[in-house]
Amino acid sequence: MKACVIGAGVGGLATASLLVKNGWSVDVYEKEELLGGRALSCKIQEGYENLLKKFEMKIVATSPDLQQIYDLAADYKVDLGFHLIGGGKKGACVRLLRQFGIELNFVGSRLGFIGDKIDYPILKAKDKFAILPRILQLLFTRKSKIEEMKKISMEEMIKKYGRGKLKLILELFPRLITTVNDLSRISAGETFFAQRELLGGDPVVYPYGGLNSIAEAMAEYIEKNGGRIYLGQKVNKIIIEDGVAKGIKIKRKEKEYDVIIFTLPIQHIFTIADEKEFPEEWVEYVKNLKPTGSLISYHALNKLNKNLLNKSFVFIERNVDFEGNDVVGMIDFKMSHESSVTPRGKYLVQSYAICTPEEAKKRKKAMELKKIIEKNLEKLIPDYEKHMEWNIHAAIWHLDGVAKTIDNEKPDVVTPIKNLYIAGDCVASKGVGVNCAADSANLIAERLI
Ligand SMILES: Cc1cc2nc3c(=O)[nH]c(=O)nc-3n(C[C@H](O)[C@H](O)[C@H](O)COP(=O)(O)OP(=O)(O)OC[C@H]3O[C@@H](n4cnc5c(N)ncnc54)[C@H](O)[C@@H]3O)c2cc1C
């Protein structure tokens, strides 16, 4: 069987890896010259702003100006923005890599909380002990009950169970997991299970050598197993005849395939597939799926307290004028010379603050988020400005392909068109972000192999 994968992000590469592992002939087409999609790593140089734009991101502030940062940051390697992988070794991405015999090294840590004082880790042994009975109860819950719970919001759940530390945990983690601030939109069923992963050793990890080491390792696996990856090759059209996907068109060339796997953000499917070929309800449903947004910040420091190195901290800014009334975010210290992404003696602090895609598009809102991030960074490092060499703040309105919320049900990997499948972080697989994109490959493999 011959498959074509459109897009070399985590979803596309994971799917291609599983297919070649099972003896399929696979061609991957990627429009950029870089592997990794939204999980790519790059240099901050001429063309950086343009690259961000291609992934629905916009720089809202820098200091000094970007031209000067090109010189200051010449020896840095960065990702498109804040990127940590949830669940550590238990997360879908790391588990899938292990299936291919790929063992990458990760810097992992627990999570601290920036409150009136700094609380690291936020979940102490005694807290886990207090929360555990609730988690165990959920683990043994019947499947029908879990389905029911998916319709209950975290807001209701907090009213029922939220006391003391558990209340704070329930207010924070579901928002961090979904990149959505509004607790009334977050499903209790979905997030409780994701929270189990946060109870383990390293709830958040970052790969040594930068995020692109994940894409590069998978690409090497694909090519070693007979697959082909074509960079700089934009697919212009998916050829569909009588409800069946037959092939693709690149420039003027047509190529036939048995199966086509689409991995772009799902809302963009009709840019390369004729919407008239799909049932009207599906077209309407897909066009209305909402992604998630954030403000992403980098602060490059030339000094860092060793106590902070490799750790991550979360914050909650209450009663602010954003959907959900609170803004939740994270500040992370895993990008350093040790993780091979900065020059010796330099540290890159990566942070994000959650907002809706609409809020991310408004400069005023993005600047308010910048203030929130920097206020919390100051609580961790009161004199951070003294050691700061440069900073960049970018808004993103397509962070997670489809928000995992009650009102926004993620689509299945199977489309109404025969032989056309979707993979990536838009589909209803386990986890969110990178994990969701990686796990979508398992769902495709279940259907095809
Ligand atoms: C700034 C930012 C921060 C994030 N932070 C986190 C985080 O902390 N943790 C986490 O888990 N997730 C995070 N995410 C989300 C995570 O990066 C994505 O969920 C994941 O990378 C999506 O992978 P994908 O394969 O589904 O899609 P993509 O990576 O978008 O892959 C689609 C690919 O298709 C290519 N393409 C598009 N059009 C065409 C065409 N016509 N022909 C050929 N190729 C085409 C694109 O160039 C792209 O490479 C973040 C995302 C961003 C942008």
Coordinates of C-alpha atoms and ligand atoms in Angstrom, one line a residue:
M1 CA 0.0 0.0 0.0
K2 CA 1.2 3.5 -0.9
A3 CA 0.4 6.4 1.4
C4 CA 1.0 10.1 1.1
V5 CA 1.4 12.2 4.2
I6 CA 0.8 16.0 3.8
G7 CA 2.9 17.9 6.3
A8 CA 6.1 16.9 8.3
G9 CA 5.0 18.1 11.7
V10 CA 4.8 15.7 14.7
G11 CA 1.5 14.2 13.5
G12 CA 2.7 13.6 9.9
L13 CA 6.1 12.2 10.9
A14 CA 4.6 9.9 13.6
T15 CA 2.0 8.5 11.2
A16 CA 4.6 8.0 8.5
S17 CA 6.9 6.2 11.0
L18 CA 4.2 3.8 12.1
L19 CA 3.2 3.1 8.5
V20 CA 6.8 2.4 7.3
K21 CA 7.3 0.2 10.4
N22 CA 4.4 -1.9 9.1
G23 CA 5.8 -2.2 5.6
W24 CA 3.9 0.6 3.8
S25 CA 5.5 2.7 1.1
V26 CA 5.2 6.3 2.4
D27 CA 5.9 9.8 0.8
V28 CA 5.9 12.8 3.1
Y29 CA 5.5 16.2 1.6
E30 CA 6.3 19.4 3.6
K31 CA 5.9 22.9 2.2
E32 CA 8.7 24.4 4.4
E33 CA 12.4 23.6 4.1
L34 CA 12.3 22.7 7.8
L35 CA 11.0 19.6 9.6
G36 CA 8.7 19.7 12.6
G37 CA 5.8 22.0 11.7
R38 CA 4.7 23.9 14.8
A39 CA 7.3 21.9 16.8
L40 CA 10.3 23.1 14.8
S41 CA 13.5 24.7 16.0
C42 CA 15.2 27.6 14.2
K43 CA 17.6 30.5 14.4
I44 CA 16.5 34.0 15.2
Q45 CA 17.7 35.6 12.0
E46 CA 16.5 37.3 8.9
G47 CA 13.2 35.6 8.0
Y48 CA 12.3 34.7 11.6
E49 CA 9.2 37.0 11.7
N50 CA 8.0 35.6 8.4
L51 CA 8.4 32.0 9.6
L52 CA 6.2 32.8 12.7
K53 CA 3.6 34.3 10.4
K54 CA 3.3 31.1 8.5
F55 CA 2.3 29.4 11.7
E56 CA -0.3 32.0 12.7
M57 CA 2.0 33.9 15.1
K58 CA 2.8 37.6 15.3
I59 CA 5.6 39.4 17.1
V60 CA 4.0 42.0 19.4
A61 CA 7.1 43.4 21.2
T62 CA 10.8 42.9 21.3
S63 CA 13.7 44.6 23.1
P64 CA 16.0 45.7 21.6
D65 CA 14.6 45.7 18.0
L66 CA 14.6 42.5 16.0
Q67 CA 17.5 43.5 13.8
Q68 CA 19.7 43.9 16.9
I69 CA 18.5 40.6 18.4
Y70 CA 19.6 38.9 15.2
D71 CA 23.2 39.7 16.3
L72 CA 22.7 39.1 20.0
A73 CA 20.9 35.7 19.5
A74 CA 23.1 34.4 16.7
D75 CA 24.3 31.4 18.7
Y76 CA 20.8 30.5 20.1
K77 CA 18.5 27.8 18.8
V78 CA 14.8 28.4 19.6
D79 CA 11.5 26.7 18.9
L80 CA 8.5 28.5 17.5
G81 CA 7.7 29.4 21.1
F82 CA 7.1 27.9 24.5
H83 CA 7.2 24.1 24.2
L84 CA 7.2 21.5 26.9
I85 CA 5.9 18.0 26.5
G86 CA 3.4 16.9 29.1
G87 CA 3.5 13.6 30.9
G88 CA 7.2 13.0 30.5
K89 CA 8.0 9.4 29.9
K90 CA 4.3 8.5 30.2
G91 CA 3.3 11.0 27.5
A92 CA 2.1 9.6 24.1
C93 CA 5.0 11.2 22.2
V94 CA 7.8 9.7 24.3
R95 CA 6.0 6.3 24.3
L96 CA 5.7 6.3 20.5
L97 CA 9.3 7.2 20.0
R98 CA 10.3 4.3 22.2
Q99 CA 8.2 2.0 19.9
F100 CA 10.6 3.0 17.1
G101 CA 13.6 2.3 19.3
I102 CA 14.3 6.1 19.5
E103 CA 15.7 7.1 22.9
L104 CA 16.0 10.8 23.2
N105 CA 17.3 12.6 26.4
F106 CA 14.9 15.0 28.0
V107 CA 15.3 17.6 30.8
G108 CA 12.4 17.0 33.1
S109 CA 11.0 18.7 36.2
R110 CA 8.1 19.0 38.5
L111 CA 6.0 22.2 38.6
G112 CA 6.3 25.0 41.1
F113 CA 3.7 27.6 41.9
I114 CA 4.2 31.4 41.9
G115 CA 1.8 32.5 44.6
D116 CA 2.4 34.9 47.6
K117 CA 5.5 32.8 48.0
I118 CA 7.2 30.4 45.6
D119 CA 6.0 26.8 46.3
Y120 CA 8.2 24.1 44.6
P121 CA 7.0 21.6 43.9
I122 CA 3.4 22.6 44.1
L123 CA 2.3 19.0 44.6
K124 CA 4.0 17.7 47.8
A125 CA 3.8 14.1 48.8
K126 CA 1.1 14.9 51.3
D127 CA -1.0 16.7 48.6
K128 CA -0.7 13.8 46.3
F129 CA -1.9 11.6 49.1
A130 CA -4.9 13.8 49.7
I131 CA -5.8 13.9 46.0
L132 CA -5.0 10.2 45.3
P133 CA -8.4 8.8 46.5
R134 CA -10.2 11.1 44.1
I135 CA -8.0 10.0 41.2
L136 CA -8.3 6.3 42.2
Q137 CA -12.0 6.7 42.3
L138 CA -11.9 8.0 38.8
L139 CA -9.6 5.2 37.6
F140 CA -12.2 2.7 38.6
T141 CA -15.1 4.6 37.2
R142 CA -17.3 2.8 34.6
K143 CA -16.8 3.8 31.0
S144 CA -20.4 5.1 30.7
K145 CA -19.7 7.3 33.8
I146 CA -16.6 8.7 32.1
E147 CA -18.6 9.6 29.0
E148 CA -21.1 11.3 31.3
M149 CA -18.2 13.2 33.0
K150 CA -17.0 14.5 29.7
K151 CA -20.1 16.7 29.6
I152 CA -19.5 18.1 33.1
S153 CA -17.4 21.3 33.2
M154 CA -14.4 21.8 35.5
E155 CA -16.4 24.8 36.9
E156 CA -19.0 22.4 38.3
M157 CA -16.4 20.0 39.5
I158 CA -14.6 22.7 41.4
K159 CA -17.9 23.7 43.1
K160 CA -18.4 20.1 44.2
Y161 CA -14.9 19.0 45.2
G162 CA -12.7 22.1 45.2
R163 CA -11.3 22.6 48.7
G164 CA -7.8 23.9 49.8
K165 CA -4.9 22.7 47.6
L166 CA -7.2 20.5 45.5
K167 CA -9.2 23.6 44.5
L168 CA -6.0 25.3 43.3
I169 CA -4.9 22.2 41.4
L170 CA -8.3 21.9 39.7
E171 CA -8.1 25.6 38.8
L172 CA -4.6 25.3 37.3
F173 CA -4.0 22.0 35.6
P174 CA -7.1 21.7 33.4
R175 CA -6.3 25.2 32.0
L176 CA -2.6 24.3 31.4
I177 CA -3.6 21.0 29.8
T178 CA -6.1 22.5 27.4
T179 CA -4.7 26.1 26.9
V180 CA -8.1 27.4 27.7
N181 CA -8.8 29.8 30.7
D182 CA -12.6 29.4 30.8
L183 CA -13.3 26.6 33.3
S184 CA -16.9 26.4 32.2
R185 CA -15.8 25.2 28.7
I186 CA -13.3 22.6 30.0
S187 CA -14.6 19.0 30.3
A188 CA -13.9 17.3 33.7
G189 CA -13.8 13.8 32.2
E190 CA -11.1 14.7 29.6
T191 CA -8.8 16.6 32.0
F192 CA -8.9 14.3 35.0
F193 CA -7.3 11.6 33.1
A194 CA -4.6 13.9 31.7
Q195 CA -4.0 15.1 35.3
R196 CA -2.9 11.6 36.3
E197 CA 0.2 12.2 34.2
L198 CA 1.1 15.3 36.2
L199 CA 1.2 13.3 39.4
G200 CA 4.2 11.3 38.2
G201 CA 8.0 12.1 38.4
D202 CA 8.5 14.6 35.6
P203 CA 5.2 16.1 34.5
V204 CA 6.9 18.4 31.9
V205 CA 10.0 17.6 29.7
Y206 CA 12.1 19.3 27.0
P207 CA 14.4 17.4 24.7
Y208 CA 18.1 18.0 24.7
G209 CA 19.2 19.7 21.5
G210 CA 15.9 21.5 21.0
L211 CA 12.4 20.4 20.1
N212 CA 13.3 19.6 16.5
S213 CA 15.3 16.6 17.8
I214 CA 12.0 14.8 17.9
A215 CA 11.1 15.5 14.3
E216 CA 14.7 14.7 13.2
A217 CA 14.8 11.4 14.9
M218 CA 11.5 10.3 13.4
A219 CA 12.6 11.5 9.9
E220 CA 15.7 9.4 10.2
Y221 CA 13.6 6.4 11.2
I222 CA 11.3 6.9 8.2
E223 CA 14.1 7.2 5.7
K224 CA 16.0 4.2 7.2
N225 CA 12.8 2.2 6.6
G226 CA 12.3 3.1 3.0
G227 CA 10.0 6.2 3.4
R228 CA 10.7 9.4 1.5
I229 CA 10.5 13.0 2.9
Y230 CA 10.3 15.9 0.4
L231 CA 11.0 19.3 1.9
G232 CA 9.9 22.5 0.2
Q233 CA 7.1 20.6 -1.6
K234 CA 3.7 22.2 -1.2
V235 CA 0.7 20.1 -1.9
N236 CA -1.7 22.2 -4.0
K237 CA -4.6 19.9 -4.2
I238 CA -6.0 16.6 -2.9
I239 CA -7.6 14.9 -5.9
I240 CA -11.1 13.5 -5.0
E241 CA -13.4 11.7 -7.4
D242 CA -16.8 10.4 -6.5
G243 CA -16.2 10.6 -2.8
V244 CA -12.8 8.8 -3.0
A245 CA -9.4 10.4 -2.5
K246 CA -7.1 9.3 -5.4
G247 CA -4.0 11.4 -5.2
I248 CA -2.4 14.8 -4.8
K249 CA -1.2 17.6 -7.1
I250 CA 2.1 19.3 -6.5
K251 CA 2.6 22.2 -8.9
R252 CA 1.1 20.7 -12.1
K253 CA 2.2 17.1 -11.3
E254 CA -0.4 14.6 -10.2
K255 CA 0.6 11.6 -8.1
E256 CA -1.6 8.6 -7.2
Y257 CA -1.8 7.1 -3.7
D258 CA -4.0 4.5 -2.0
V259 CA -4.3 6.5 1.1
I260 CA -3.8 10.3 1.8
I261 CA -3.2 11.6 5.3
F262 CA -3.8 15.3 5.9
T263 CA -2.0 16.9 8.9
L264 CA -2.5 20.6 8.4
P265 CA -4.7 22.5 10.9
I266 CA -8.0 20.9 10.1
Q267 CA -9.7 24.3 9.6
H268 CA -7.5 24.7 6.5
I269 CA -8.5 21.5 4.8
F270 CA -10.7 23.2 2.2
T271 CA -7.7 25.3 1.0
I272 CA -6.4 22.1 -0.8
A273 CA -9.5 19.9 -0.9
D274 CA -12.7 20.9 -2.8
E275 CA -15.4 21.5 -0.1
K276 CA -18.1 20.5 -2.6
E277 CA -16.9 16.9 -2.3
F278 CA -17.7 16.8 1.5
P279 CA -21.1 16.6 3.2
E280 CA -22.4 20.1 4.0
E281 CA -22.7 19.3 7.8
W282 CA -19.0 18.2 8.0
V283 CA -17.9 21.3 6.1
E284 CA -19.8 23.5 8.6
Y285 CA -18.6 21.5 11.6
V286 CA -14.9 21.7 10.6
K287 CA -15.1 25.4 9.7
N288 CA -16.4 26.2 13.2
L289 CA -13.7 24.2 15.2
K290 CA -11.8 26.6 17.5
P291 CA -8.1 26.4 18.1
T292 CA -6.4 27.8 21.2
G293 CA -4.2 30.9 21.7
S294 CA -1.5 32.3 23.9
L295 CA 1.2 35.0 24.3
I296 CA 4.6 33.4 24.1
S297 CA 7.7 35.1 25.6
Y298 CA 11.5 34.6 25.5
H299 CA 13.7 36.4 28.0
A300 CA 17.4 35.9 27.4
L301 CA 19.4 36.2 30.6
N302 CA 23.2 36.2 31.2
K303 CA 22.8 35.0 34.8
L304 CA 20.5 32.6 36.5
N305 CA 20.1 31.4 40.1
K306 CA 21.0 27.7 39.8
N307 CA 18.0 26.9 42.0
L308 CA 15.8 27.8 39.1
L309 CA 17.6 26.0 36.3
N310 CA 15.6 23.2 34.7
K311 CA 12.5 23.9 36.7
S312 CA 9.0 25.1 35.5
F313 CA 6.6 27.3 37.4
V314 CA 2.9 28.0 36.9
F315 CA 0.9 31.1 37.9
I316 CA -2.7 32.2 38.0
E317 CA -3.6 35.9 37.6
R318 CA -7.1 36.3 39.0
N319 CA -9.9 38.7 38.1
V320 CA -8.5 40.0 34.8
D321 CA -10.4 41.0 31.7
F322 CA -9.9 37.8 29.8
E323 CA -12.4 35.0 28.9
G324 CA -12.6 32.8 32.0
N325 CA -11.7 35.8 34.3
D326 CA -8.3 34.4 35.2
V327 CA -5.2 34.0 33.1
V328 CA -3.0 30.9 33.7
G329 CA 0.5 30.6 32.4
M330 CA 3.9 29.0 32.9
I331 CA 7.5 30.1 33.2
D332 CA 10.2 27.6 32.3
F333 CA 14.0 27.4 32.8
K334 CA 14.9 24.3 30.7
M335 CA 16.5 26.2 27.8
S336 CA 20.2 26.5 28.6
H337 CA 23.7 25.5 27.5
E338 CA 23.0 22.2 29.3
S339 CA 20.1 21.4 27.0
S340 CA 22.3 22.6 24.0
V341 CA 20.2 25.5 22.9
T342 CA 22.0 28.5 24.3
P343 CA 25.6 29.6 24.4
R344 CA 27.6 28.9 27.6
G345 CA 26.6 31.2 30.5
K346 CA 23.3 32.2 28.8
Y347 CA 19.8 31.2 29.7
L348 CA 16.6 31.4 27.8
V349 CA 13.5 31.7 29.9
Q350 CA 10.4 30.6 28.0
S351 CA 7.0 31.6 29.2
Y352 CA 3.4 31.6 28.0
A353 CA 0.1 33.0 29.2
I354 CA -3.2 31.5 27.9
C355 CA -5.8 33.5 26.0
T356 CA -8.4 32.9 23.3
P357 CA -7.4 33.1 19.6
E358 CA -9.5 36.3 19.4
E359 CA -7.7 37.9 22.4
A360 CA -4.3 36.9 20.9
K361 CA -5.1 38.8 17.7
K362 CA -5.6 42.1 19.7
R363 CA -2.3 43.9 20.4
K364 CA -3.7 45.5 23.5
K365 CA -4.6 42.2 25.0
A366 CA -1.3 40.6 24.1
M367 CA 0.5 43.5 25.8
E368 CA -1.6 42.9 29.0
L369 CA -0.4 39.3 28.9
K370 CA 3.2 40.4 28.5
K371 CA 2.8 42.5 31.7
I372 CA 1.3 39.5 33.5
I373 CA 4.2 37.2 32.5
E374 CA 6.8 39.8 33.5
K375 CA 5.1 40.5 36.8
N376 CA 5.3 36.7 37.6
L377 CA 8.9 36.5 36.3
E378 CA 9.8 39.3 38.6
K379 CA 8.5 37.3 41.6
L380 CA 10.9 34.5 40.7
I381 CA 13.8 36.8 39.8
P382 CA 13.4 40.3 41.3
D383 CA 16.3 41.7 39.3
Y384 CA 15.8 39.9 36.1
E385 CA 15.9 43.1 34.0
K386 CA 19.5 43.7 35.1
H387 CA 20.5 40.4 33.5
M388 CA 18.3 40.5 30.5
E389 CA 20.1 40.8 27.0
W390 CA 17.0 40.6 24.8
N391 CA 13.4 39.5 24.8
I392 CA 10.7 38.6 22.3
H393 CA 6.9 38.4 22.7
A394 CA 4.7 36.8 20.1
A395 CA 1.0 36.1 20.0
I396 CA -0.3 32.8 18.6
W397 CA -3.8 32.1 17.6
H398 CA -3.3 28.5 16.5
L399 CA -1.4 26.8 19.3
D400 CA -3.4 23.7 19.7
G401 CA -5.2 22.7 16.5
V402 CA -8.6 22.3 18.2
A403 CA -9.4 23.3 21.8
K404 CA -10.3 20.3 23.8
T405 CA -13.5 21.7 25.3
I406 CA -17.1 20.7 25.8
D407 CA -18.4 22.9 23.0
N408 CA -15.7 21.9 20.5
E409 CA -15.6 18.2 19.9
K410 CA -12.5 17.1 18.1
P411 CA -13.0 15.1 14.8
D412 CA -12.2 11.5 14.2
V413 CA -9.2 10.5 12.0
V414 CA -11.6 9.2 9.4
T415 CA -13.1 11.8 7.1
P416 CA -16.3 11.4 5.0
I417 CA -14.0 10.9 1.9
K418 CA -12.9 7.3 1.4
N419 CA -9.1 6.9 1.7
L420 CA -8.6 10.4 3.2
Y421 CA -7.6 10.5 6.9
I422 CA -6.6 13.3 9.2
A423 CA -3.7 13.2 11.7
G424 CA -2.2 15.7 14.0
D425 CA -3.3 17.7 17.1
C426 CA -6.7 18.4 15.6
V427 CA -8.1 14.9 16.1
A428 CA -9.7 13.2 19.0
S429 CA -6.7 11.3 20.3
K430 CA -5.1 11.2 23.8
G431 CA -3.6 14.3 25.3
V432 CA -3.1 17.7 23.8
G433 CA -0.5 19.4 21.6
V434 CA 2.6 17.3 20.7
N435 CA 1.2 14.3 22.6
C436 CA -2.2 14.5 20.7
A437 CA -0.3 14.8 17.4
A438 CA 1.8 11.8 18.2
D439 CA -1.1 9.7 19.4
S440 CA -3.1 10.4 16.3
A441 CA -0.7 8.1 14.5
N442 CA -1.9 5.2 16.6
L443 CA -5.5 5.9 15.7
I444 CA -4.6 6.0 12.0
A445 CA -2.6 2.7 12.3
E446 CA -5.6 1.1 14.1
R447 CA -7.7 1.8 11.0
L448 CA -5.1 1.0 8.3
I449 CA -3.0 -1.8 9.6
Ligands
LIG1 C1 4.1 28.6 19.9 C2 3.6 27.3 20.2 C3 3.7 26.8 21.4 C4 3.3 25.5 21.7 N1 3.5 24.9 23.0 C5 3.2 23.6 23.2 C6 3.6 23.0 24.4 O1 4.1 23.6 25.3 N2 3.3 21.6 24.5 C7 2.7 20.9 23.5 O2 2.4 19.7 23.7 N3 2.3 21.5 22.4 C8 2.5 22.8 22.2 N4 2.2 23.4 21.0 C9 1.4 22.7 20.0 C10 2.2 21.7 19.2 O3 3.3 22.4 18.7 C11 1.3 21.2 18.1 O4 0.2 20.6 18.7 C12 2.0 20.1 17.2 O5 3.3 20.5 16.9 C13 1.1 19.9 16.0 O6 1.7 19.0 15.1 P1 0.9 18.6 13.8 O7 1.7 17.6 13.1 O8 -0.5 18.3 14.2 O9 0.7 20.0 13.0 P2 1.8 21.0 12.4 O10 3.0 21.0 13.2 O11 1.1 22.3 12.1 O12 2.2 20.3 11.0 C14 1.6 20.5 9.8 C15 2.7 20.7 8.7 O13 2.1 20.8 7.4 C16 2.9 21.7 6.7 N5 2.0 22.1 5.5 C17 1.0 23.1 5.6 N6 0.5 23.2 4.4 C18 1.1 22.3 3.5 C19 0.9 21.9 2.2 N7 0.0 22.5 1.4 N8 1.7 21.0 1.7 C20 2.7 20.4 2.4 N9 2.9 20.7 3.8 C21 2.1 21.6 4.3 C22 3.2 22.7 7.7 O14 4.3 23.5 7.2 C23 3.5 21.9 8.9 O15 4.9 21.5 8.9 C24 2.6 24.7 20.7 C25 2.5 25.3 19.4 C26 3.0 26.5 19.1 C27 2.9 27.1 17.8

